[in-house]
Short mmCIF file of C-alpha atoms in Angstrom, two decimals:
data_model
loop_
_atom_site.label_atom_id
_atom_site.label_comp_id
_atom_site.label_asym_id
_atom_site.label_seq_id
_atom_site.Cartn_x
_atom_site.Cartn_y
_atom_site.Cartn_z
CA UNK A 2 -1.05 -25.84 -43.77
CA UNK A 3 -2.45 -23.93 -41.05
CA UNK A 4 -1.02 -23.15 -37.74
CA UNK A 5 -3.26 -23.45 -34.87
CA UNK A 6 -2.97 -20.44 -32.82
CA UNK A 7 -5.55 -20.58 -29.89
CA UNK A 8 -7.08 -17.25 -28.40
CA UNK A 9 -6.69 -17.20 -24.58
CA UNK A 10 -9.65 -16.79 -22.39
CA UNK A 11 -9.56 -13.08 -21.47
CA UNK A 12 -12.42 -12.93 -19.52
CA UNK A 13 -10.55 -13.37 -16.36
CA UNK A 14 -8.13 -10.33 -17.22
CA UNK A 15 -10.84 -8.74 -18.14
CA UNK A 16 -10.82 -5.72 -15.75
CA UNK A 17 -7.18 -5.05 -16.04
CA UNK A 18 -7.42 -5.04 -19.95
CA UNK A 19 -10.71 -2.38 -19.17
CA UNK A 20 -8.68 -0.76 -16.67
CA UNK A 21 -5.66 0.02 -19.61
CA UNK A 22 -8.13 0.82 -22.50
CA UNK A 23 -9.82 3.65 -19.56
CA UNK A 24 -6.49 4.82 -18.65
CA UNK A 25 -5.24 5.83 -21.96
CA UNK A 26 -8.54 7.26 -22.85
CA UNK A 27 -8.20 9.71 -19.79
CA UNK A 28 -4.75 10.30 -20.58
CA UNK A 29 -5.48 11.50 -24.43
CA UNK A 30 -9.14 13.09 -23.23
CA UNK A 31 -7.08 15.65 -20.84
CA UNK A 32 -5.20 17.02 -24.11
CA UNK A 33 -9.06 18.39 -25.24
CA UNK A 34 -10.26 19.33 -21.49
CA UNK A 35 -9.29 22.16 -19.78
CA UNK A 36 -11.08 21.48 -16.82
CA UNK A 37 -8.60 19.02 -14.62
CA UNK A 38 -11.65 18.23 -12.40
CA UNK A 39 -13.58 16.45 -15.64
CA UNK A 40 -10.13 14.13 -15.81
CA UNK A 41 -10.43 13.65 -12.28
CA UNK A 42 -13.85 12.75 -12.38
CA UNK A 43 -13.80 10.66 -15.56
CA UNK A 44 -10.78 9.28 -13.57
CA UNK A 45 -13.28 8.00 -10.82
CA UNK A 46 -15.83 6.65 -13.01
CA UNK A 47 -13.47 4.54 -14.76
CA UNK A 48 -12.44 2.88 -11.33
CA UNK A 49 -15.95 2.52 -10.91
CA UNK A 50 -16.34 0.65 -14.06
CA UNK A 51 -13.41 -1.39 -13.28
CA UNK A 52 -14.64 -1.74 -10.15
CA UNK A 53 -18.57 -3.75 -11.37
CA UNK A 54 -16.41 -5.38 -13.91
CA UNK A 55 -14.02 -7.56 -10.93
CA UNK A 56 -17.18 -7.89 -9.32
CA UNK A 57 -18.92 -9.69 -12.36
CA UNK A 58 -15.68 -11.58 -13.82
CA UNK A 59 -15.47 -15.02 -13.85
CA UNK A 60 -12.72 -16.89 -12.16
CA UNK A 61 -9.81 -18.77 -13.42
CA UNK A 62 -6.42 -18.76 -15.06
CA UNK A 63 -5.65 -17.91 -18.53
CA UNK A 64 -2.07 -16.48 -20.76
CA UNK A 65 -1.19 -20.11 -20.38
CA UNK A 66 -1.88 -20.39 -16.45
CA UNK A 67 0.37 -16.61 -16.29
CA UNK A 68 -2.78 -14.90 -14.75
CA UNK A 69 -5.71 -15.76 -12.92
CA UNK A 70 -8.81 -14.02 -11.20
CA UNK A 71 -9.53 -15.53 -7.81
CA UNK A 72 -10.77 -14.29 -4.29
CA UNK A 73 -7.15 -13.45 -3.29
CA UNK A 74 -6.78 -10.96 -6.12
CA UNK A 75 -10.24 -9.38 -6.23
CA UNK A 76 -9.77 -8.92 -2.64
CA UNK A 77 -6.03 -7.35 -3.30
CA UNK A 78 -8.22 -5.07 -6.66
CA UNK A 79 -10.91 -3.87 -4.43
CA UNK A 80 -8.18 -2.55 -1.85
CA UNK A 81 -6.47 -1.11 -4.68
CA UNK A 82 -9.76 0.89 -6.30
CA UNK A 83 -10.33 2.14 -2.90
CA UNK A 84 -6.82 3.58 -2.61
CA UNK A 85 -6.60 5.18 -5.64
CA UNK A 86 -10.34 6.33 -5.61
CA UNK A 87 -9.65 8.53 -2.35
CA UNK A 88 -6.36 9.29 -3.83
CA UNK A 89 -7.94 11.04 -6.40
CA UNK A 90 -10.54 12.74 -4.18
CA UNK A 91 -7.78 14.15 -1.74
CA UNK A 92 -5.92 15.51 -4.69
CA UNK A 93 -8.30 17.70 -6.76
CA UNK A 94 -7.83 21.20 -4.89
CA UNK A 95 -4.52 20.08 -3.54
CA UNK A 96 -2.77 19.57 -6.60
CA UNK A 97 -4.25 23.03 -7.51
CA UNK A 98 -2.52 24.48 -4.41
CA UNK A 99 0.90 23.00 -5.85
CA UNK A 100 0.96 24.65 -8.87
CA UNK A 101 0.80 21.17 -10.52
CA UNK A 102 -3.08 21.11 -11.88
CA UNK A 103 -2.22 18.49 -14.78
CA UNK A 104 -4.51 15.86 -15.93
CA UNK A 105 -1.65 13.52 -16.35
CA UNK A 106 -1.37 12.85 -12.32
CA UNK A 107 -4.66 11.31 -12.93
CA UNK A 108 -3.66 8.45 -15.47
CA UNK A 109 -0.46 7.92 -13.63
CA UNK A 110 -2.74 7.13 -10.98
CA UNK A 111 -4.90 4.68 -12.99
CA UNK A 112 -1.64 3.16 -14.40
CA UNK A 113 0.05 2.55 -11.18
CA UNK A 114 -3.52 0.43 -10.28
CA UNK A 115 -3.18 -1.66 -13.23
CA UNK A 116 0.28 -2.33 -12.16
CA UNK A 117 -0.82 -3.38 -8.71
CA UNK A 118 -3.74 -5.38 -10.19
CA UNK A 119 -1.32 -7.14 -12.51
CA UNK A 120 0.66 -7.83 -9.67
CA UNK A 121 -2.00 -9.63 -7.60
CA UNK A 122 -3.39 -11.94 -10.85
CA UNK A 123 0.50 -13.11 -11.43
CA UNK A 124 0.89 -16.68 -11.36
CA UNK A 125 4.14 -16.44 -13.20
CA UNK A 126 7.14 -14.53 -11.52
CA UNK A 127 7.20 -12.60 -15.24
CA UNK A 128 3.69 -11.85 -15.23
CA UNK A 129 4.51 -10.40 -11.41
CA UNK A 130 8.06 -8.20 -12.50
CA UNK A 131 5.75 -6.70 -15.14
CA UNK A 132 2.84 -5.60 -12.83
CA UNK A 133 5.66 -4.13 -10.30
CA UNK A 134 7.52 -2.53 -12.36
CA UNK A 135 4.55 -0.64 -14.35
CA UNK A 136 3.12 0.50 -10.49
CA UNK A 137 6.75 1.21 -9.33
CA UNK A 138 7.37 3.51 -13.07
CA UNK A 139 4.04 5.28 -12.71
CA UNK A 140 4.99 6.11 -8.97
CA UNK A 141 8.28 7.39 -9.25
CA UNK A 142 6.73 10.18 -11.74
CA UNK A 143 3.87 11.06 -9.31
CA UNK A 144 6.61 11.29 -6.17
CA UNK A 145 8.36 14.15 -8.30
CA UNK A 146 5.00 15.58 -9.47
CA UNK A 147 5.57 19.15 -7.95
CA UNK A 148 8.66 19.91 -11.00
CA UNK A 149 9.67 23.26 -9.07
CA UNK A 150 10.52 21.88 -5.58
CA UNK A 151 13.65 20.23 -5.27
CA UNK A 152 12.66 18.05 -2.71
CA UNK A 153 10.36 16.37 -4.53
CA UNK A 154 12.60 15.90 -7.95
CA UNK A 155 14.57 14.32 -4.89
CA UNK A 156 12.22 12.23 -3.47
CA UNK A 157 11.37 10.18 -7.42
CA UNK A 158 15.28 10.48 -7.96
CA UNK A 159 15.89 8.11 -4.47
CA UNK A 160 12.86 6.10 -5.02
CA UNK A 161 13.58 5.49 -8.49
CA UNK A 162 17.46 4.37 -8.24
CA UNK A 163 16.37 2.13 -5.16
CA UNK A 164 13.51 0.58 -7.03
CA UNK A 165 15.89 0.08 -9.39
CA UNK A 166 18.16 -1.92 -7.14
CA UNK A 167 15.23 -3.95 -5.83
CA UNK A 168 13.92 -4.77 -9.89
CA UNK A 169 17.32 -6.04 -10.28
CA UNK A 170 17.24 -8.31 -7.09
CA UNK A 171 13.98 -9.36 -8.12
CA UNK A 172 15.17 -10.39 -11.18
CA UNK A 173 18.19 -12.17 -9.87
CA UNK A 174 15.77 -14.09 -7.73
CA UNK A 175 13.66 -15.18 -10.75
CA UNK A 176 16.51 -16.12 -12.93
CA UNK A 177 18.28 -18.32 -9.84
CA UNK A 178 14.92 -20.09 -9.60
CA UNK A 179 14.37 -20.60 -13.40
CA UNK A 180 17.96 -22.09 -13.35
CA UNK A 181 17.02 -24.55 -10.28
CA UNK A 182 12.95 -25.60 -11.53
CA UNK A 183 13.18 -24.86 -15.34
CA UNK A 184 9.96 -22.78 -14.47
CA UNK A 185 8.48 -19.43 -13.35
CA UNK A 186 5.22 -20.47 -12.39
CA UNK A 187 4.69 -20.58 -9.12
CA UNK A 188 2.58 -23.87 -8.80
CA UNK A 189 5.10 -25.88 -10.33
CA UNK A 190 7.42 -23.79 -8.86
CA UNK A 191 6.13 -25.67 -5.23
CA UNK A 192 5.62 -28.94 -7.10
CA UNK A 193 9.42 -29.32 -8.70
CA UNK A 194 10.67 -28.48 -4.74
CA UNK A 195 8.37 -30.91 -3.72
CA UNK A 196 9.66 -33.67 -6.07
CA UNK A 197 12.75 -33.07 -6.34
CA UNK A 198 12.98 -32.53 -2.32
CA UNK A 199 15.11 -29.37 -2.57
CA UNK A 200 14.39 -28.30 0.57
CA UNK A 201 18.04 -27.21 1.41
CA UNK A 202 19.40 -26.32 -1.87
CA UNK A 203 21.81 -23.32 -1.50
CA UNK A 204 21.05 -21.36 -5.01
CA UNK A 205 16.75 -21.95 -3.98
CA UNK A 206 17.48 -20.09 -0.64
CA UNK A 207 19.72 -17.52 -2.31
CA UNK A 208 16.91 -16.91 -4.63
CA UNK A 209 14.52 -16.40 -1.77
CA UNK A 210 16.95 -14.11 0.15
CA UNK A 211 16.73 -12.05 -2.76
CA UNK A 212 12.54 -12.23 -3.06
CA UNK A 213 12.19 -11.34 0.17
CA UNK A 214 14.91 -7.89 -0.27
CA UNK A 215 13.00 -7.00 -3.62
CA UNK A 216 9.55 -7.48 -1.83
CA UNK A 217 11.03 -5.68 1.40
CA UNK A 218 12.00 -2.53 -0.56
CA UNK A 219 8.25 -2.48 -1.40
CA UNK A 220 6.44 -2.90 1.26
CA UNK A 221 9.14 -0.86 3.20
CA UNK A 222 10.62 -2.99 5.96
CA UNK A 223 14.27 -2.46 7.32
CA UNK A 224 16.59 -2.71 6.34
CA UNK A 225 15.01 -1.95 2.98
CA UNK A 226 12.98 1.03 4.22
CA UNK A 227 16.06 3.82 3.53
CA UNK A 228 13.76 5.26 0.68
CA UNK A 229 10.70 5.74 2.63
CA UNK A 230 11.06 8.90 5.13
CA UNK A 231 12.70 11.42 2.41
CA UNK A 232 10.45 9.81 -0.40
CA UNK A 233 7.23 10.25 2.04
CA UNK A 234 8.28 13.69 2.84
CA UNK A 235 8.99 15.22 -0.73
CA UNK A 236 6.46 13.55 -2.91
CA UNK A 237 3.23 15.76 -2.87
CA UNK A 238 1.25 14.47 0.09
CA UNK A 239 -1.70 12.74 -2.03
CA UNK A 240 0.82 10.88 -3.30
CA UNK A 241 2.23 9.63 -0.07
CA UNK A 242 -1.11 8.57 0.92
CA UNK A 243 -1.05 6.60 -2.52
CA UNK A 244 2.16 5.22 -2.17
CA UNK A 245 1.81 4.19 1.57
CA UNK A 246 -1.08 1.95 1.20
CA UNK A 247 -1.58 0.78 -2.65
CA UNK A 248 2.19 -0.53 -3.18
CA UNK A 249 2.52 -1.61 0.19
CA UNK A 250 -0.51 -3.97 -0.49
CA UNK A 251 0.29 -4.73 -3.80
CA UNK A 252 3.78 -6.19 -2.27
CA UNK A 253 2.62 -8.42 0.36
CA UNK A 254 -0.21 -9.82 -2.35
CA UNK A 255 2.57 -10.44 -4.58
CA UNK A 256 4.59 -11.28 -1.70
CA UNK A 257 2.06 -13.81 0.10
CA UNK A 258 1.44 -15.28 -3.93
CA UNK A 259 5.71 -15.91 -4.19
CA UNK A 260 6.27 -17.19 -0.64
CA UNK A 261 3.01 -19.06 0.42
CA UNK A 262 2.71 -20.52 -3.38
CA UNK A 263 5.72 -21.19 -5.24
CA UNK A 264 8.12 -21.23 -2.00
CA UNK A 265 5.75 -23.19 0.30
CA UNK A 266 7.45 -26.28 0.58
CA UNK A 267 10.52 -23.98 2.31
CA UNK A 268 8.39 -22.22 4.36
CA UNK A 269 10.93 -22.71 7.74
CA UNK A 270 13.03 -21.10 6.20
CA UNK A 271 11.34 -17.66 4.96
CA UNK A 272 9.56 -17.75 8.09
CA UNK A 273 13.20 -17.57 9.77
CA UNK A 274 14.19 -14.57 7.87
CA UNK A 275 11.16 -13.18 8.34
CA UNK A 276 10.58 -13.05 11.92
CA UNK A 277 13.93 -10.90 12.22
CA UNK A 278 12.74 -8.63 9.83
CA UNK A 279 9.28 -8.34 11.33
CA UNK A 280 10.88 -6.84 14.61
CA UNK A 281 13.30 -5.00 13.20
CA UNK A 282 10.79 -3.01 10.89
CA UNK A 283 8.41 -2.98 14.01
CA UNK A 284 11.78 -1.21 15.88
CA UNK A 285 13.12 0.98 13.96
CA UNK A 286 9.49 2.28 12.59
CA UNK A 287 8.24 3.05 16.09
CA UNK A 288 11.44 4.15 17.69
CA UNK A 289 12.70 6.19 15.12
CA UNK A 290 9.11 8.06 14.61
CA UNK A 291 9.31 9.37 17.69
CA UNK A 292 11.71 12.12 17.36
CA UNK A 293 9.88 13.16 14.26
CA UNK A 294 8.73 16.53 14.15
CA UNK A 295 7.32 16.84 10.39
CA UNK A 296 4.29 14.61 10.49
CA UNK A 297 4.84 13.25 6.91
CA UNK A 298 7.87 11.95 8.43
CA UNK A 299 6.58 10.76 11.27
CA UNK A 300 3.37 8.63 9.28
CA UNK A 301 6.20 7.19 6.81
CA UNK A 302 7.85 5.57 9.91
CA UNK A 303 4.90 4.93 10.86
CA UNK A 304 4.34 2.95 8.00
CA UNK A 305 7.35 1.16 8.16
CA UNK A 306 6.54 0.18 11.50
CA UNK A 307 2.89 -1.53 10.15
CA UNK A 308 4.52 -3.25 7.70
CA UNK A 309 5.80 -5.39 10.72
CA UNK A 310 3.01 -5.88 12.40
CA UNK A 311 1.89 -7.04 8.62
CA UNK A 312 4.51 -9.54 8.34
CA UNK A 313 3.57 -11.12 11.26
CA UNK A 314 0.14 -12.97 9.27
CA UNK A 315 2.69 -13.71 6.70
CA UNK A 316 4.92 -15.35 9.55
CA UNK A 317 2.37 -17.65 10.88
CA UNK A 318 2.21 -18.62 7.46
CA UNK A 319 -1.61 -20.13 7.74
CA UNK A 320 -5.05 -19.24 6.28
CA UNK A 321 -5.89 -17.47 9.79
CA UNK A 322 -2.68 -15.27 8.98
CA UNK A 323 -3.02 -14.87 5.51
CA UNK A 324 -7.31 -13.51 6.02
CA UNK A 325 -5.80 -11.58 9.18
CA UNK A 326 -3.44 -9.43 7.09
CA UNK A 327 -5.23 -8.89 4.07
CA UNK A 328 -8.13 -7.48 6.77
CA UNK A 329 -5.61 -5.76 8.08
CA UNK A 330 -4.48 -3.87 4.69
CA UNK A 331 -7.84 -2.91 3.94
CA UNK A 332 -8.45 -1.25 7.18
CA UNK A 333 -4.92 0.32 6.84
CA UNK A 334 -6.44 1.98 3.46
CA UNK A 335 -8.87 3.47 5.22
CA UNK A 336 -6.94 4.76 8.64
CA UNK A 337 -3.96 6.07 6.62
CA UNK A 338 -5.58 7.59 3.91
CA UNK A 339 -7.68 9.72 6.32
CA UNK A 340 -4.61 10.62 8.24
CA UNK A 341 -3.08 12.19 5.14
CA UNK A 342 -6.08 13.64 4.23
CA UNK A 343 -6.11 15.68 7.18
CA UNK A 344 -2.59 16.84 6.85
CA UNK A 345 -3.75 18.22 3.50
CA UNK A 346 -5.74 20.26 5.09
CA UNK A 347 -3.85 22.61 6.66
CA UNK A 348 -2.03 22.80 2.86
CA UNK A 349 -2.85 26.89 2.07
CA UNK A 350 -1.10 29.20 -0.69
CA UNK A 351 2.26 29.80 1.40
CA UNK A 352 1.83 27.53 4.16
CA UNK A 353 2.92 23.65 3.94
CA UNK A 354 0.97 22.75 7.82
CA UNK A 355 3.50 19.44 7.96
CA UNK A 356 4.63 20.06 11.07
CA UNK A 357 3.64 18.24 13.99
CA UNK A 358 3.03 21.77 15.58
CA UNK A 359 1.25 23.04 13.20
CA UNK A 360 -1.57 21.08 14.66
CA UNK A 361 -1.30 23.31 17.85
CA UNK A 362 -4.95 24.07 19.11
CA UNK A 363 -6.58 23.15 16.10
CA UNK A 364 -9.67 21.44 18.15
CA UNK A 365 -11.29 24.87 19.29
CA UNK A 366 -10.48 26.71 15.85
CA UNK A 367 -11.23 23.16 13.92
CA UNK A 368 -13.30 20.87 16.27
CA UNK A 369 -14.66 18.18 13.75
CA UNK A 370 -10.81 18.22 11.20
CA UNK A 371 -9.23 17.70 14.83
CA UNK A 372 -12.06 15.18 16.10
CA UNK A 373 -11.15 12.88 12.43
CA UNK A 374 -7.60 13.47 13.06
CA UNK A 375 -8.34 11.70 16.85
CA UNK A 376 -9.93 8.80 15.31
CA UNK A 377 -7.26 7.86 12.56
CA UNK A 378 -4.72 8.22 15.45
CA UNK A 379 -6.05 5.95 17.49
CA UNK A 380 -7.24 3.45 15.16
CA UNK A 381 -3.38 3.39 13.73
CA UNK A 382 -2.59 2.95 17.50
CA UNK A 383 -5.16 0.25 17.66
CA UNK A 384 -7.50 1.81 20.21
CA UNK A 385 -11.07 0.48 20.45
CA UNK A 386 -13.48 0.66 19.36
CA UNK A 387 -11.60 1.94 15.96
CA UNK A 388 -11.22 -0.54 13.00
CA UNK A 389 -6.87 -0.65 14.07
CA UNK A 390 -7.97 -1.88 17.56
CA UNK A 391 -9.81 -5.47 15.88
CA UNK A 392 -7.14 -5.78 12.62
CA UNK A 393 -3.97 -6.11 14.80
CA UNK A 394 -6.10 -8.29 17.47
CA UNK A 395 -6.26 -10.49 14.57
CA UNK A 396 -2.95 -10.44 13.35
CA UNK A 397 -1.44 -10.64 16.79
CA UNK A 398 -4.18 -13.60 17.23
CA UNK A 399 -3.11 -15.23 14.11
CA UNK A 400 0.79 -15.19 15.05
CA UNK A 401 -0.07 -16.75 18.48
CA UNK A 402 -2.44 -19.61 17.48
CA UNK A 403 0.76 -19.65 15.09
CA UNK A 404 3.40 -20.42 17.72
CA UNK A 405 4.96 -17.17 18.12
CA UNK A 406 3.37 -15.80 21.34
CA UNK A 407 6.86 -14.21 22.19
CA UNK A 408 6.69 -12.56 18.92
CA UNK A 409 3.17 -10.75 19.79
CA UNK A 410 4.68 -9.77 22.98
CA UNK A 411 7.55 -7.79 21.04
CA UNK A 412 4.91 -6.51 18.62
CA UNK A 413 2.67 -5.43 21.96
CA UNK A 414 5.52 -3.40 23.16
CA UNK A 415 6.08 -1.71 20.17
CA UNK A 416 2.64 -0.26 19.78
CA UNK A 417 2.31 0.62 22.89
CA UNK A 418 5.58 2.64 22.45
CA UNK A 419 3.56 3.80 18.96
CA UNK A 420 1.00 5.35 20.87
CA UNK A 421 3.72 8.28 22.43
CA UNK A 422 3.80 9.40 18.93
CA UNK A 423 0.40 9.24 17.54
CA UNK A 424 -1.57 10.66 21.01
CA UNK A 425 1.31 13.53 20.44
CA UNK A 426 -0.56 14.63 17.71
CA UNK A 427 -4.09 14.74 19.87
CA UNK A 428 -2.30 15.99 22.59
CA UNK A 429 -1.18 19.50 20.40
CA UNK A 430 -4.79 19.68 18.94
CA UNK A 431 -6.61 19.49 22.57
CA UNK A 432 -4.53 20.39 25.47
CA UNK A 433 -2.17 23.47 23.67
CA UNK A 434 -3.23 26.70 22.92
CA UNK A 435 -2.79 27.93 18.84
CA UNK A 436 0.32 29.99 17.93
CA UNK A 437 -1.40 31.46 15.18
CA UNK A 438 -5.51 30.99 13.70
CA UNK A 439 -4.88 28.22 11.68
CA UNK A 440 -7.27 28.34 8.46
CA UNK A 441 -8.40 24.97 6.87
CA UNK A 442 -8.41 24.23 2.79
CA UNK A 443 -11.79 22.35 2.20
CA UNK A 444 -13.40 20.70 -0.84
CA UNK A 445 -16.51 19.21 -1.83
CA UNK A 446 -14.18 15.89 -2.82
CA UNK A 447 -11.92 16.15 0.21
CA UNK A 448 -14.72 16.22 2.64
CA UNK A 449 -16.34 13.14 1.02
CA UNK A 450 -13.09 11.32 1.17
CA UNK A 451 -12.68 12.45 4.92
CA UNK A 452 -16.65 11.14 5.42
CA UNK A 453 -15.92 7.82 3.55
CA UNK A 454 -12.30 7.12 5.68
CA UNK A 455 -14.04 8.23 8.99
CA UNK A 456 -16.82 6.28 8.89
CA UNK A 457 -15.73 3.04 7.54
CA UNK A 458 -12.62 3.43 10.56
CA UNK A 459 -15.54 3.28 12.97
CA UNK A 460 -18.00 0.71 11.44
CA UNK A 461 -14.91 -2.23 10.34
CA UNK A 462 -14.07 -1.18 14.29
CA UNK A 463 -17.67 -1.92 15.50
CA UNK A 464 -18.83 -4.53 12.96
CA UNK A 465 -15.52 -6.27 11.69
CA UNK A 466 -17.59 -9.49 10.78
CA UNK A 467 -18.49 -8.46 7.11
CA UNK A 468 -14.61 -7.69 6.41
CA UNK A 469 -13.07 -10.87 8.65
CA UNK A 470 -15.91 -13.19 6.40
CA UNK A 471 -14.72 -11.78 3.12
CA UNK A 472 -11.07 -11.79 3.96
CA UNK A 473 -11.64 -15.37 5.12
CA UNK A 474 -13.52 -16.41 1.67
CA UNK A 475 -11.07 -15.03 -0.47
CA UNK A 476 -7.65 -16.62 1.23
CA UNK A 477 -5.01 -18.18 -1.14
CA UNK A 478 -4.79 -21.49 0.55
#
């Protein structure tokens, strides 16, 4: 007698299973090469080939409706090659400069993707623990990359025994709702609340208290955000850039997938946990970044204090919201990762150039580094015509057609405050005079990845339309 055992489709999984297959081939081809730049750049070209393969896969679910390819994940994979692509292009001298030239840091960046991308296909809270915890592993490695400082070894120690703590919430969460539905899908997830009208139901809400902890270590909002500052500060700065834009987004795509999907028939009351949340992140992120004097310090609050405004499409809960922050994430790619790419910049044999002061003057030694620096600044303020200015107009806009105009008025505030501590930066490169001749470390790659971040700041600021369209096309609901 023969068992039927039916092949799933894997067409739509398709660029993650690529994605793998290119990964491990870069990690065994760097035990033959000698040349760390060939890993890097066969590193690249396998994102690119990842990259035509989303573009070309055909949509739908498959694993027994576990995984699926839609708009809202190729969106989510396209933010996620661009992250790790500039990644890699910010790191290829730098790494050199920290004594850590290993062709490793390049697969562990591939990996981590995979995780992300695995994380924004879940339709099964399993298929979504798997995806996060593969990113989260491959990250805590690259934050303790540089082996001889001690602040780094620090930095993957804290982030990995906090990840740990949110794994095990997460799981908690999944378990209480596979006890309540009988399921971990997150469509019939929604549909058993729906039925069964468990709106109220204590263990449900306990379950999403614990998503949204889990989810809020991730993406970094208080009071989950302990990890961030120290974690920002030690890991090598090419990973912070990494790690403050690629999990972030893979959190709130997981995140909007959890909450909007599976928990949408409670929406009231996520939304009420959230909007406390949302201000307190926005708080503590800009209040707390202003007595920072090392700027990797400062951008980490920084980053804390985005992931508020981020909540905030989340909040209103809507497709305006949803298309709003995923805009919003992709322009935050761009911003950030130029911001950090400047800091590495002033990394030189003996000299670490992550102090705020350090940037003393730089405009008449350094007039086009300090003229990028002035744009990412105030496009993460939200200055026009930058591409910051039009993605929180949206996401404010989205929370207020929402409801929650007194909400955008907090969030107003807050980045106003912001811009103390980002125009301090401008304000030491233009209007102080240099302590010292500050020299800059330059690289084919770096300057491309400065090019690429500078220029797409400006045109998503100027033209947002192609980004707002595609956003809009490729919402979850």
């Amino acid at each position: 007698m023969q068992i039927p055992f039916p092949l799933p489709d894997i067409n739509p999984a398709m660029p993650e299973i690529v994605l793998c297959g290119l990964a491990l081939f870069v990690l065994m081809a760097d035990l033959i090469l000698k040349k760390k730049e060939t890993v890097a750049l066969m590193s690249i070209i396998s994102l690119g080939i990842t990259f035509y393969i989303t573009l070309t896969t055909r949509a739908g679910l498959t694993f027994s409706d576990m995984f699926i390819s839609d708009g809202f994940s190729t969106f989510f994979k396209l933010i996620f090659y661009i992250n790790a692509f500039l990644s890699i292009l910010i790191s290829v001298k730098y790494i050199k400069i920290e004594g850590t030239n290993l062709g490793e840091y390049y697969s562990l960046i591939l990996f981590s993707t995979l995780g992300m991308m695995i994380m924004a296909s879940g339709t099964d809270l399993i298929v979504i623990y798997l995806g996060l915890e593969l990113m989260a592993i491959s990250t805590y490695v690259l934050a303790g990359f540089i082996r001889h400082e001690i602040r780094s070894n620090e930095a993957a120690l804290k982030y990995f025994l906090l990840g740990a703590f949110s794994s095990a919430f997460l799981l908690y969460g999944i378990s209480m709702i596979y006890g309540t539905t009988g399921t971990t899908n997150v469509k019939e997830i929604a549909t058993y609340i729906t039925l069964k009208g468990l709106s109220g139901n204590t263990v449900l809400l306990l379950s999403m208290i614990l998503f949204t902890v889990a989810f809020g270590f991730k993406i970094a909002a208080v009071p989950f955000h302990m990890w961030a500052p120290d974690v920002y500060e030690g890991a090598p700065t090419s990973i912070t850039a990494f790690m403050s834009v690629g999990p972030k987004a893979a959190g709130f795509a997981a995140m909007a997938r959890v909450f909007m999907e599976a928990l949408g028939p409670i929406k009231v009351d996520w939304v009420s946990v959230l909007i406390p949340i949302s201000i307190l992140t926005m708080a503590v992120g800009n209040i707390i970044a202003l007595s920072q004097t090392n700027i990797k310090r400062m951008l980490a609050y920084s980053s804390i204090a985005h992931a508020g405004y981020m909540l905030l499409g989340l909040i209103a809960g809507d497709a305006e919201g949803l298309s709003a922050l995923m805009s919003y994430v992709m322009i935050y790619a761009f911003m950030n990762t130029g911001a950090f790419a400047v800091v590495i910049m002033l990394r030189r044999e003996g000299f670490k150039g992550e102090n705020i002061e350090d940037f003393l003057g730089l405009a008449k030694s350094h007039p086009l580094a300090s003229a990028l620096m002035l744009i990412f600044m105030f496009s993460l303020t939200g200055l026009p015509p930058t591409a910051g200015f039009i993605g929180k107009f949206y996401l404010f806009l989205s929370a207020v057609n929402a409801g929650y105009t007194w909400l955008v008025v907090i969030a107003v505030i807050f980045s106003a405050i912001s811009a103390y501590f980002y125009l301090r930066v401008v304000m030491y490169m233009y209007m102080k005079e240099p302590k010292e001749e500050v020299a800059l470390t330059v690289s084919g790659s770096m300057s491309l990845a400065l090019a690429i971040t500078a220029i797409m700041t400006i045109i998503l600021g100027v033209f947002p339309s192609i980004l707002l369209n595609l956003a809009k096309a490729s919402i979850l609901i």
